[in-house]
Coordinates of C-alpha atoms in Angstrom, one line a residue:
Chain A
X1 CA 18.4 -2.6 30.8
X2 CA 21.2 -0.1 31.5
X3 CA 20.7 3.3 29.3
X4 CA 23.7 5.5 29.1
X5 CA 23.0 9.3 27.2
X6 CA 26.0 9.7 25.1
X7 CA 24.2 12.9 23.3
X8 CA 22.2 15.9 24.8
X9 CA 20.2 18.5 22.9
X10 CA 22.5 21.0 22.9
X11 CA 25.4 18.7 21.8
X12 CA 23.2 17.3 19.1
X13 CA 22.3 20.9 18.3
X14 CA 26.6 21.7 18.1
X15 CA 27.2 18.8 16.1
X16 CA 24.5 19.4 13.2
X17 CA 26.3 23.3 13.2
X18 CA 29.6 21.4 13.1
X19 CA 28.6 19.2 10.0
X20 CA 26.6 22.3 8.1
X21 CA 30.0 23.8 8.0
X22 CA 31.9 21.1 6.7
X23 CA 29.2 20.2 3.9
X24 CA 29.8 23.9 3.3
X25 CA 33.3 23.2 3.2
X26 CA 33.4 20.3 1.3
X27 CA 31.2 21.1 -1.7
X28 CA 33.6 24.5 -2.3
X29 CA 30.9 26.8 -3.8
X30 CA 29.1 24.3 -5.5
X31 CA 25.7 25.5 -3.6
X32 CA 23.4 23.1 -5.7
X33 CA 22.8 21.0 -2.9
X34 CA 20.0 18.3 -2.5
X35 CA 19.2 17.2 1.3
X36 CA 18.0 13.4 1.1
X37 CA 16.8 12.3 4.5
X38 CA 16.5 8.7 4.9
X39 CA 13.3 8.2 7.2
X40 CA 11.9 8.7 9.9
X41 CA 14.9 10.5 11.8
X42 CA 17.3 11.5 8.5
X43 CA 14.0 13.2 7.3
X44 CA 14.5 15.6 10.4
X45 CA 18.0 15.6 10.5
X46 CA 17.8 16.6 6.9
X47 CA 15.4 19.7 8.0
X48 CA 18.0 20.8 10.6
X49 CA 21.0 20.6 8.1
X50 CA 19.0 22.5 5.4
X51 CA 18.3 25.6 8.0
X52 CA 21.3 25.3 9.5
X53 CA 23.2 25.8 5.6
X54 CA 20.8 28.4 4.7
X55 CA 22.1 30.4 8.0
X56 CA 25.4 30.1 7.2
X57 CA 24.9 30.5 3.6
X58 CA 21.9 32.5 2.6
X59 CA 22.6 32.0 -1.3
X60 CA 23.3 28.8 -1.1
X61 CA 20.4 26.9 -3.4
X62 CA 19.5 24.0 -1.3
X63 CA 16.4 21.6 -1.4
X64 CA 15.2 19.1 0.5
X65 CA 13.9 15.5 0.0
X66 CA 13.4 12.5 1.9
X67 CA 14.4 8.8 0.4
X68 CA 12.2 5.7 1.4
X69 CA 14.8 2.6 1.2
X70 CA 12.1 0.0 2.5
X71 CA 11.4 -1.3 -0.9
X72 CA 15.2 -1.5 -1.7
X73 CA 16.5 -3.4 1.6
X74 CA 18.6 -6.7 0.6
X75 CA 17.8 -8.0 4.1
X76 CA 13.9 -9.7 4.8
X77 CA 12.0 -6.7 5.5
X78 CA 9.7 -6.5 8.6
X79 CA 6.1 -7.4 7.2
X80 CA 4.9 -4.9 9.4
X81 CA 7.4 -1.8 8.7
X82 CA 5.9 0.9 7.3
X83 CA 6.7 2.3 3.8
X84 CA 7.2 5.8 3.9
X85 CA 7.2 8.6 1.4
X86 CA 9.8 9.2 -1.1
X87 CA 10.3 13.5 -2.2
X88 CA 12.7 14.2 -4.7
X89 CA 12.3 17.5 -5.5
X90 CA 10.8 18.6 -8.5
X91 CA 14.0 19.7 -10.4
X92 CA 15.4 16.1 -10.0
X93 CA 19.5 15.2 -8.5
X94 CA 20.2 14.8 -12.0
X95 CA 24.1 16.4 -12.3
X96 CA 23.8 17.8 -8.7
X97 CA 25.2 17.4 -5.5
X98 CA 23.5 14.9 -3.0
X99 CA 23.8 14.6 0.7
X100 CA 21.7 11.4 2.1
X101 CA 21.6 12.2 5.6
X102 CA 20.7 9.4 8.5
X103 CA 20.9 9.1 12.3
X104 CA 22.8 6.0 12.8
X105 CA 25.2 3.9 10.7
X106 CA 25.6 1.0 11.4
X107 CA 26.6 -2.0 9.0
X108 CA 26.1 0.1 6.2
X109 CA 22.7 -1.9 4.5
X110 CA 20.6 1.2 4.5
X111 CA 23.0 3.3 2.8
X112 CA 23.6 0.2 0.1
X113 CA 20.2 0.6 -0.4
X114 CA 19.4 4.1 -0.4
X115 CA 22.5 4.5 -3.2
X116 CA 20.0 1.5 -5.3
X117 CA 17.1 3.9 -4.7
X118 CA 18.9 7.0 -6.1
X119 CA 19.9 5.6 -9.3
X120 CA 15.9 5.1 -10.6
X121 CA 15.6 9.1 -9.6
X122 CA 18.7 10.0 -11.7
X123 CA 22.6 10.2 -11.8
X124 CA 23.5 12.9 -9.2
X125 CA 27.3 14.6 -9.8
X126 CA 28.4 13.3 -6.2
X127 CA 26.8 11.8 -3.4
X128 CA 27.9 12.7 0.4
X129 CA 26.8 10.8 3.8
X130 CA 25.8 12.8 6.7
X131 CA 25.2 10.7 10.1
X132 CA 24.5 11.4 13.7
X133 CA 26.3 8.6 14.9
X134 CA 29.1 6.5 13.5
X135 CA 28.7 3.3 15.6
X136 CA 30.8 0.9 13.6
X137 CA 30.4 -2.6 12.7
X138 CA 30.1 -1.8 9.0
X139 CA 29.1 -5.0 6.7
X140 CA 30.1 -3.4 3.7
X141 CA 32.8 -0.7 1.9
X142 CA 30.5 2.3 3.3
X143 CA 31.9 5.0 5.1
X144 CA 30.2 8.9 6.2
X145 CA 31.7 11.8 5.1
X146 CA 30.5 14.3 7.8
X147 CA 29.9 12.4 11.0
X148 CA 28.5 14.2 14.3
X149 CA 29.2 11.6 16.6
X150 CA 31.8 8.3 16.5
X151 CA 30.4 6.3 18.9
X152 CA 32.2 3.0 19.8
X153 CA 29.4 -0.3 20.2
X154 CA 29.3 -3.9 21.1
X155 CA 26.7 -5.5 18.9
X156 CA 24.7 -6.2 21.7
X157 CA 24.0 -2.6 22.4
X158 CA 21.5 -0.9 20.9
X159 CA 21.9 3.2 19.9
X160 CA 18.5 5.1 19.8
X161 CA 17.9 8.8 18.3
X162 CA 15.4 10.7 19.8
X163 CA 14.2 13.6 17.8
X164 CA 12.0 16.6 19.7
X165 CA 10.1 16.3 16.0
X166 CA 8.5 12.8 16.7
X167 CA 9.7 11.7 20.2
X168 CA 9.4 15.2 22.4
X169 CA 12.8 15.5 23.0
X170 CA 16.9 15.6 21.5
X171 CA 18.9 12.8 22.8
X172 CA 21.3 10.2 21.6
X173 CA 20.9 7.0 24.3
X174 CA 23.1 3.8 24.6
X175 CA 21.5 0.5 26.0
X176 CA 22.8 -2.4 26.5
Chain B
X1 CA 0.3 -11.7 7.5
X2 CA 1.7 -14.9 5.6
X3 CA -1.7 -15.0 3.5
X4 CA -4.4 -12.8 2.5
X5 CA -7.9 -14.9 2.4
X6 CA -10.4 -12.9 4.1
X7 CA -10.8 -9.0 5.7
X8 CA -11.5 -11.2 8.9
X9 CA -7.7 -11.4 8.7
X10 CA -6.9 -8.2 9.4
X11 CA -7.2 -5.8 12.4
X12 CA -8.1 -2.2 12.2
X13 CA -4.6 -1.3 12.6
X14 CA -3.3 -4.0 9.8
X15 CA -5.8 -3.1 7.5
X16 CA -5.0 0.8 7.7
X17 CA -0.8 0.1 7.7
X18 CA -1.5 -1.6 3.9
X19 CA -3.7 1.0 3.2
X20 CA -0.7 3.7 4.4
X21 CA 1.9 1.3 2.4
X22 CA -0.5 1.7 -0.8
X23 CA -0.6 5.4 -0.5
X24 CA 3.1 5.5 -0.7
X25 CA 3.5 2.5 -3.3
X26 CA 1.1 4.4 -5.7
X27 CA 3.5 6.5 -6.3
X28 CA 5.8 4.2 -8.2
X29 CA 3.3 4.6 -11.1
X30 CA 4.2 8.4 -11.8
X31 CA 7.8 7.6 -11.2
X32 CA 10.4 7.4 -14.6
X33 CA 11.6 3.9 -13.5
X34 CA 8.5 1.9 -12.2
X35 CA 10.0 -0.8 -10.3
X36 CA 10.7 -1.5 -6.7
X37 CA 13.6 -4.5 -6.1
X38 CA 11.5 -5.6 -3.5
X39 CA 10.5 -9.2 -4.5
X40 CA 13.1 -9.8 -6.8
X41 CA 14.2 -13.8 -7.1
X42 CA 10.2 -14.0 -5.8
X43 CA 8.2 -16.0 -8.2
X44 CA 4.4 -15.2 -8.3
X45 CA 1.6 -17.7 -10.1
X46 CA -2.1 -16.0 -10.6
X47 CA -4.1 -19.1 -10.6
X48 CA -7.2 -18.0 -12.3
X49 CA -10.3 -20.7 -12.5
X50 CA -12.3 -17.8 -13.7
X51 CA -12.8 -15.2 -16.1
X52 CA -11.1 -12.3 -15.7
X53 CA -9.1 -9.2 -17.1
X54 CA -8.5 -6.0 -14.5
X55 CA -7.6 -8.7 -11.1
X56 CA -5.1 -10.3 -12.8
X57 CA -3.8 -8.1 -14.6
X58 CA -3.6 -5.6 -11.9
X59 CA -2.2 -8.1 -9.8
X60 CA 0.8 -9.0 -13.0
X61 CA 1.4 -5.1 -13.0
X62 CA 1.5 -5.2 -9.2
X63 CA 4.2 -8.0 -8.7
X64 CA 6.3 -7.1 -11.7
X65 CA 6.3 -3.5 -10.2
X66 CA 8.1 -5.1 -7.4
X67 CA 10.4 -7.2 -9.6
X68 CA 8.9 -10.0 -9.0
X69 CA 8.6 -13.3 -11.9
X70 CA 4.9 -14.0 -12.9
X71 CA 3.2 -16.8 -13.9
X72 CA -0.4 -16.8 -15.5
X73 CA -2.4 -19.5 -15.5
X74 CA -5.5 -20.3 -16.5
X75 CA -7.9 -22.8 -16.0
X76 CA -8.6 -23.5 -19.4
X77 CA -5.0 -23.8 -20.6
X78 CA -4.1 -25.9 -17.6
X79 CA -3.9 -29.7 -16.5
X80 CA -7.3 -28.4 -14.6
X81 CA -9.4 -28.9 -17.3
X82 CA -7.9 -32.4 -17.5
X83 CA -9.3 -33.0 -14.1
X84 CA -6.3 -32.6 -12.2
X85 CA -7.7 -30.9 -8.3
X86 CA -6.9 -27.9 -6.6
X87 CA -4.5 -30.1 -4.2
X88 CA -2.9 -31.3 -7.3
X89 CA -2.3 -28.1 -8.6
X90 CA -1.3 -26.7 -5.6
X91 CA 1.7 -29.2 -5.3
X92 CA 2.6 -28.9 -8.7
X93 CA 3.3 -25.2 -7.9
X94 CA 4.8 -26.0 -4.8
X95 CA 7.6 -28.1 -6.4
X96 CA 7.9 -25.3 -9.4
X97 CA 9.0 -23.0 -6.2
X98 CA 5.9 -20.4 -6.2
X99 CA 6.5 -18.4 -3.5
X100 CA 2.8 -16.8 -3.8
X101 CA -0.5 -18.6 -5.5
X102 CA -2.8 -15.7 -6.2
X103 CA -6.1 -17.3 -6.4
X104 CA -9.6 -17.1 -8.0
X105 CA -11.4 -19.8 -7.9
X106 CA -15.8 -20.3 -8.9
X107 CA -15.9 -22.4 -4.9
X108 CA -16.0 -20.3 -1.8
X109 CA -13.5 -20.9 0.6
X110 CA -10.9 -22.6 -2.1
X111 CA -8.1 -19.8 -0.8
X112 CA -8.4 -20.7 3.0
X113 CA -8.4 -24.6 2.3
X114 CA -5.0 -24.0 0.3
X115 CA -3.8 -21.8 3.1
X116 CA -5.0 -23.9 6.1
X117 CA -3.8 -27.4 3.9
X118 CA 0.0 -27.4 4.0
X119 CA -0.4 -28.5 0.4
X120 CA 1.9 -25.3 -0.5
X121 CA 4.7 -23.3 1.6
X122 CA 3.4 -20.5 -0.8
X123 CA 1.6 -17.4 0.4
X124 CA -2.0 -17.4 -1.0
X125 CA -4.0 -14.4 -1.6
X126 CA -7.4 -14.4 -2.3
X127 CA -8.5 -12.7 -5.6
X128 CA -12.1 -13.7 -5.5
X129 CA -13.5 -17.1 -4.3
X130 CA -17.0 -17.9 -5.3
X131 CA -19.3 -15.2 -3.4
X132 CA -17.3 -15.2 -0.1
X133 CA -15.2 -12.6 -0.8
X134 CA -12.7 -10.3 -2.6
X135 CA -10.4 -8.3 0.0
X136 CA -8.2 -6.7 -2.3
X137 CA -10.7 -5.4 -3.9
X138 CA -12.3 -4.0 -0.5
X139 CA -8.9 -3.0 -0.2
X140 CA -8.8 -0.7 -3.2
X141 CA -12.1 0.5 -2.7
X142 CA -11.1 1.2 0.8
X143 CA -8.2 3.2 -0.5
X144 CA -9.9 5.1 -3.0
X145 CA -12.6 6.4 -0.7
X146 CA -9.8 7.5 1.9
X147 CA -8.4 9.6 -0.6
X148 CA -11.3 11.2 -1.3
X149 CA -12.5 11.6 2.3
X150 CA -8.8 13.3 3.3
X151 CA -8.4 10.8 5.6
X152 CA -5.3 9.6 6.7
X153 CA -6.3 6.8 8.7
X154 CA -9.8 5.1 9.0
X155 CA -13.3 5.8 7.4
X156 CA -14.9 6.9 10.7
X157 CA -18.5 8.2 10.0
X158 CA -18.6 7.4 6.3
X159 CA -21.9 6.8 4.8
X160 CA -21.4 3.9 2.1
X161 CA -24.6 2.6 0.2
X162 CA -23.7 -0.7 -1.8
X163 CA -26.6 -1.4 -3.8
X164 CA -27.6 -4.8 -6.3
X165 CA -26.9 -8.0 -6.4
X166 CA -25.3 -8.6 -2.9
X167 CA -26.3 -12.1 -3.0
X168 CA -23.8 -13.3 -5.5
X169 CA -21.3 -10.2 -4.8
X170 CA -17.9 -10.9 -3.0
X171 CA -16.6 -7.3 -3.3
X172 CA -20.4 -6.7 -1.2
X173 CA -19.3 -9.0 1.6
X174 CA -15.7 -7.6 1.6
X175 CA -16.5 -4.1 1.8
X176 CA -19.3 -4.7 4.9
X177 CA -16.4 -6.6 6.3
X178 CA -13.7 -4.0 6.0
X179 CA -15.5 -0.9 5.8
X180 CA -16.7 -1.6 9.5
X181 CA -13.4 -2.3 10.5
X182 CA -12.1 1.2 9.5
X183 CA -16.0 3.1 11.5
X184 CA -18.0 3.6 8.2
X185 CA -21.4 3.0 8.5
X186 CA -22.5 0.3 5.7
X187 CA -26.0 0.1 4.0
X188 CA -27.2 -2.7 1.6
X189 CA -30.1 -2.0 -0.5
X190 CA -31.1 -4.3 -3.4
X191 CA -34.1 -6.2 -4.4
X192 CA -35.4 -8.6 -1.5
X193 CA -34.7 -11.9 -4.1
X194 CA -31.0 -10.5 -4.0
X195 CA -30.0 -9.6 -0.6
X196 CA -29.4 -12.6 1.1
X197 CA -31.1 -13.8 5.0
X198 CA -28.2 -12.5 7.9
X199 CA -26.2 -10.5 6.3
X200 CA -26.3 -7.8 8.2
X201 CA -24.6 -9.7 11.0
X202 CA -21.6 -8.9 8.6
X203 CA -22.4 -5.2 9.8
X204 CA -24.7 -3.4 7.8
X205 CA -28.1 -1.9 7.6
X206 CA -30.7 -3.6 5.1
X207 CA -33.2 -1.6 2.4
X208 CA -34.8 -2.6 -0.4
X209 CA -35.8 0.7 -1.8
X210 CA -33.0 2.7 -3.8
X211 CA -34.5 5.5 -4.1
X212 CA -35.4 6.2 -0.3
X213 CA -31.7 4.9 0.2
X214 CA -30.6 8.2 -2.0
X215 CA -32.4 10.4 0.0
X216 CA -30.5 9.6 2.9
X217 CA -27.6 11.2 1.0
X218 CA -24.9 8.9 1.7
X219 CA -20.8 9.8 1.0
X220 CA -20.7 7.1 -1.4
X221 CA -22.6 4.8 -3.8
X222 CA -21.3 1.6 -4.8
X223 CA -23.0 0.2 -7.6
X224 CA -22.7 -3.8 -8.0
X225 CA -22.5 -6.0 -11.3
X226 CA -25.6 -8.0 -11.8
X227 CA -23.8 -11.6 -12.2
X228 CA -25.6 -13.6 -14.6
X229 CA -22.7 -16.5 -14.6
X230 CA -24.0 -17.1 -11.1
X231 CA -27.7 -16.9 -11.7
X232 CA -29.1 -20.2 -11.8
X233 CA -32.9 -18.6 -12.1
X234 CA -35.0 -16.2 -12.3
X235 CA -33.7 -13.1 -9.7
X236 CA -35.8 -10.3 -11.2
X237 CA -38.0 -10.0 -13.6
X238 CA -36.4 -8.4 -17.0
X239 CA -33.6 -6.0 -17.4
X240 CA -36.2 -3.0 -17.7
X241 CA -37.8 -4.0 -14.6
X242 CA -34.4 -4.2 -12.7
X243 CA -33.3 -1.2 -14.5
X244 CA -36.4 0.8 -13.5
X245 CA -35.7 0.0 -9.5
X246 CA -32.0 -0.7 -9.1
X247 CA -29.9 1.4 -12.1
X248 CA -27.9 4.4 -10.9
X249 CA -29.8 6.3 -14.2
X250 CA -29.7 9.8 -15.4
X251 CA -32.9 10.6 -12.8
X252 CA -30.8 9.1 -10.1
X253 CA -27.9 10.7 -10.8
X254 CA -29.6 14.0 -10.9
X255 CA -30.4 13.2 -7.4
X256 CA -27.0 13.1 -6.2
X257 CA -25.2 15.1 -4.2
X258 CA -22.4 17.1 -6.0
X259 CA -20.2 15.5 -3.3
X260 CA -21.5 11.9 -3.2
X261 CA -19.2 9.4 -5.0
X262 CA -19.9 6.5 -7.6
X263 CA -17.9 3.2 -6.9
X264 CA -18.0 0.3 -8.7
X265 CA -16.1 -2.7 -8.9
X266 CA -16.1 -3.9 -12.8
X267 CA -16.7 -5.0 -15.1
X268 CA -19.9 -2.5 -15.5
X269 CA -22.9 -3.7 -17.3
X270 CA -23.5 0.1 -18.5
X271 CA -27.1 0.3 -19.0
X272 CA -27.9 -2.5 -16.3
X273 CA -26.8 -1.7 -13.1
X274 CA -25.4 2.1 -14.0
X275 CA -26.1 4.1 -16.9
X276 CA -23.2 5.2 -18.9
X277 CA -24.2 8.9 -17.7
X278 CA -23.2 8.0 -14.4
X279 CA -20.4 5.5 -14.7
X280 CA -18.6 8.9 -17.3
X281 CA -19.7 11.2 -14.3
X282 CA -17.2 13.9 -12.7
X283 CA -18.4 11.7 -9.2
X284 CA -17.9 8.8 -10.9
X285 CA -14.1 7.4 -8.9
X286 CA -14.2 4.0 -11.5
X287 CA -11.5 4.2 -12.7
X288 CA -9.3 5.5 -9.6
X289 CA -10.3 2.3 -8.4
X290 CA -8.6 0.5 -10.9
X291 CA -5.5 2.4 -10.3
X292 CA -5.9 2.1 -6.6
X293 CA -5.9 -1.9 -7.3
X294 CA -1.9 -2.0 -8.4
X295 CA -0.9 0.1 -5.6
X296 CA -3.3 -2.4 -2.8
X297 CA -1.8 -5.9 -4.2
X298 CA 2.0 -4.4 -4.3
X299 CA 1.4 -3.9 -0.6
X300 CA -0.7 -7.1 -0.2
X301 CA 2.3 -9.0 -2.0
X302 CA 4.9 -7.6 -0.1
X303 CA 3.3 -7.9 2.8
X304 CA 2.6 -11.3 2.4
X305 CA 5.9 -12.1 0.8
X306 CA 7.8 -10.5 3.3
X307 CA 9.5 -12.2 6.7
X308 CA 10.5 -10.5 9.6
X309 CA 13.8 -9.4 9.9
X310 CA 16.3 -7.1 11.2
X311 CA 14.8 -3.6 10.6

């Protein structure tokens, strides 16, 4: 198997600064900003984007969350995948501002579902898309609004985000 | 995991992933919108032969809290108590298009023969068979004392006393199963007429004297239903003289550590096996149990329900 890095740390690092500023930029003032991290990496990523905003804009009012989509996947779920927690925080997205974030999209499924999973917590005011990578081959009418990485991919290549949180280390890797 | 017939099904690791998928599905309950898309166009029949109100319904609540369609039947309002078989039955449901046959049935073994047969495509979980077993229900109990233990994994070096009728008891034979599988350390204690020859093959120590039992000061108590619908004869003397040796009573009670929990499976015969003292206790985790049961069989079902695919 041939495995090309296409992201380092410190790149990874520069492009979660890069989107923070354009969330910052895109929301114009409205600071009422919910962080949804789609697990197990969007959780993190989520994390990083919320400290990252809060350094750049200490009065910003930001929370985080993370959004399970398992239970909401149109595609036949892995018996075996784990369900993971769901955290909206306690004041709800009701009216507010919500920004799922995820490592890598892909044909768009998991975002289609985690858009079916917001609507039982509430009606936010807008939702945003934060990703890692961009790698294409979208399946449905789903596109990111703050995007670290486009990374071109044959379908038989497979992207993988390591996260020092759960796998030691930062690194974006292409296999094919 | 197609079906669910038997802890001997599941591995260490299988058995603690439902338990983690429970955790997280118990959550729908406190949610404003208690439904999950997960099995939606999924039909699921409970196929009761016996008696019974908390399985079945807990395992309605559980498939309609993942949008699934559920049948009831029973076996009195059925073309069973025409004489039509099990096999019959089965294929009747097959051709309806259940995708899962939950299953209680008065014979042990009735949900492995539907499972091992080919009668049915359908997944079929076990919701009590006879006195073989009851694994969601060893399932729930599982989950229940996790939660109490802070554990986020196994039972390792729980002390878990099941006391009563383990002859007739399929939650008893569950529990030893599963509660060995996740490192608790299992002892049986009921009157010698009701504690069944080899049984603690299954994995479990053997007494016959509550009281002594108590003194060992064990995590957990789980008292067990006396079953007179499978008493054919004469197990104990009268309900005083069971009472006397095998109730959890108000002396018993008093005996208890303040961190020693009371189980029980249902329905309780309060002044039998458990007084009503201790089955109202602060200790007393009865009817967390019951919750706990929705949250197991929506990860049994999905489980079961669910085929691999792309993750």
């Amino acid at each position: 198997m041939q495995e090309s890095v296409v992201l380092e740390a410190h790149e990874i690092e520069r492009a979660l600064r890069r989107i923070a500023h354009e969330i910052l930029e895109a929301v114009e003032g409205n600071s009422d900003l919910v962080l949804l991290g789609i697990p197990t990496r969007g959780r993190f990523l989520a994390q990083r984007l919320g400290q990252l905003l809060k350094a750049i804009d200490p009065d910003s009012k930001i929370e985080l969350g993370t959004l399970d989509i398992t239970m909401y996947r149109d595609d036949s779920v892995a018996a075996e995948r784990l369900i993971h927690t769901t955290e909206i925080p306690v004041s709800g997205i009701a009216g507010r501002v919500v920004i799922l974030v995820d490592d890598v999209l892909y044909s768009g499924r998991t975002v289609r579902a985690a858009l079916d999973a917001l609507n039982d917590f509430g009606r936010p005011s807008h939702v945003k898309l934060a990703v890692l990578i961009d790698r294409g081959h979208r399946e449905l009418p789903i596109r990111p609004d703050f995007v670290g990485k486009n990374l071109p991919t044959s379908k038989s290549e497979r992207v993988r985000v390591s996260l020092s949180e759960i796998d030691g280390q930062d690194q974006v890797v292409i296999s094919k | 995991m197609r079906h669910l017939t038997s802890i001997r099904e599941l591995t260490r690791e299988s058995a603690i992933a439902l338990l983690d998928n429970a955790q997280e599905l118990a959550q729908v309950g406190d949610r404003e919108v208690k439904k999950l898309p997960a099995l939606r166009g999924k039909t699921v029949v409970n196929l009761f032969f016996e008696n019974s109100t908390r399985t079945r319904i807990s395992f309605e609540i559980a498939a309609k809290r993942l949008s699934a369609d559920v049948i009831n039947v029973s076996a009195e309002s059925s073309s069973v108590s025409k004489g039509e078989s099990l096999k019959d039955t089965a294929q009747t449901l097959e051709a309806l298009g259940a995708d899962a046959i939950v299953l209680r049935h008065p014979m042990s073994g009735a949900p492995k023969i539907l499972a091992a047969q080919g009668w049915t495509k359908a997944s079929i979980v076990n919701a009590g068979d006879g006195s073989h077993e009851h694994p969601t229900q060893a399932l729930l109990d599982a989950l229940t004392l996790r939660q109490v233990a802070a554990s986020s994994t196994d039972l390792a070096g729980l002390r878990v006393l099941i006391v009563g009728d383990i002859l007739h008891s399929r939650v008893a034979r569950s529990n030893i199963l599963l509660l060995n599988l996740l490192g608790a350390n299992v002892e049986i204690c009921g009157p010698e007429a009701l504690v069944p020859s080899g049984i603690e093959e299954l994995g479990a120590s053997i007494s016959h004297s509550f009281d002594q039992a108590l003194e060992r000061n064990p995590d957990a108590v789980m008292m067990l239903r006396i079953q007179k619908e499978r008493m054919d004869g004469s197990y104990f003397e009268s309900p005083a003289a069971y009472g006397r040796d095998w109730s959890l009573n108000s002396e018993r009670l008093s005996k208890l550590r303040l961190n020693t929990k009371i189980l029980h499976p249902g329905p309780m015969n309060r002044g039998l096996e458990i007084s009503a003292e201790a089955a109202d206790d602060s200790r007393s985790l009865v009817l967390r149990q019951v919750a706990n049961g929705v949250a197991v069989r929506m990860a049994v079902l999905h489980n079961c329900l669910s085929s691999g695919g792309e993750s």
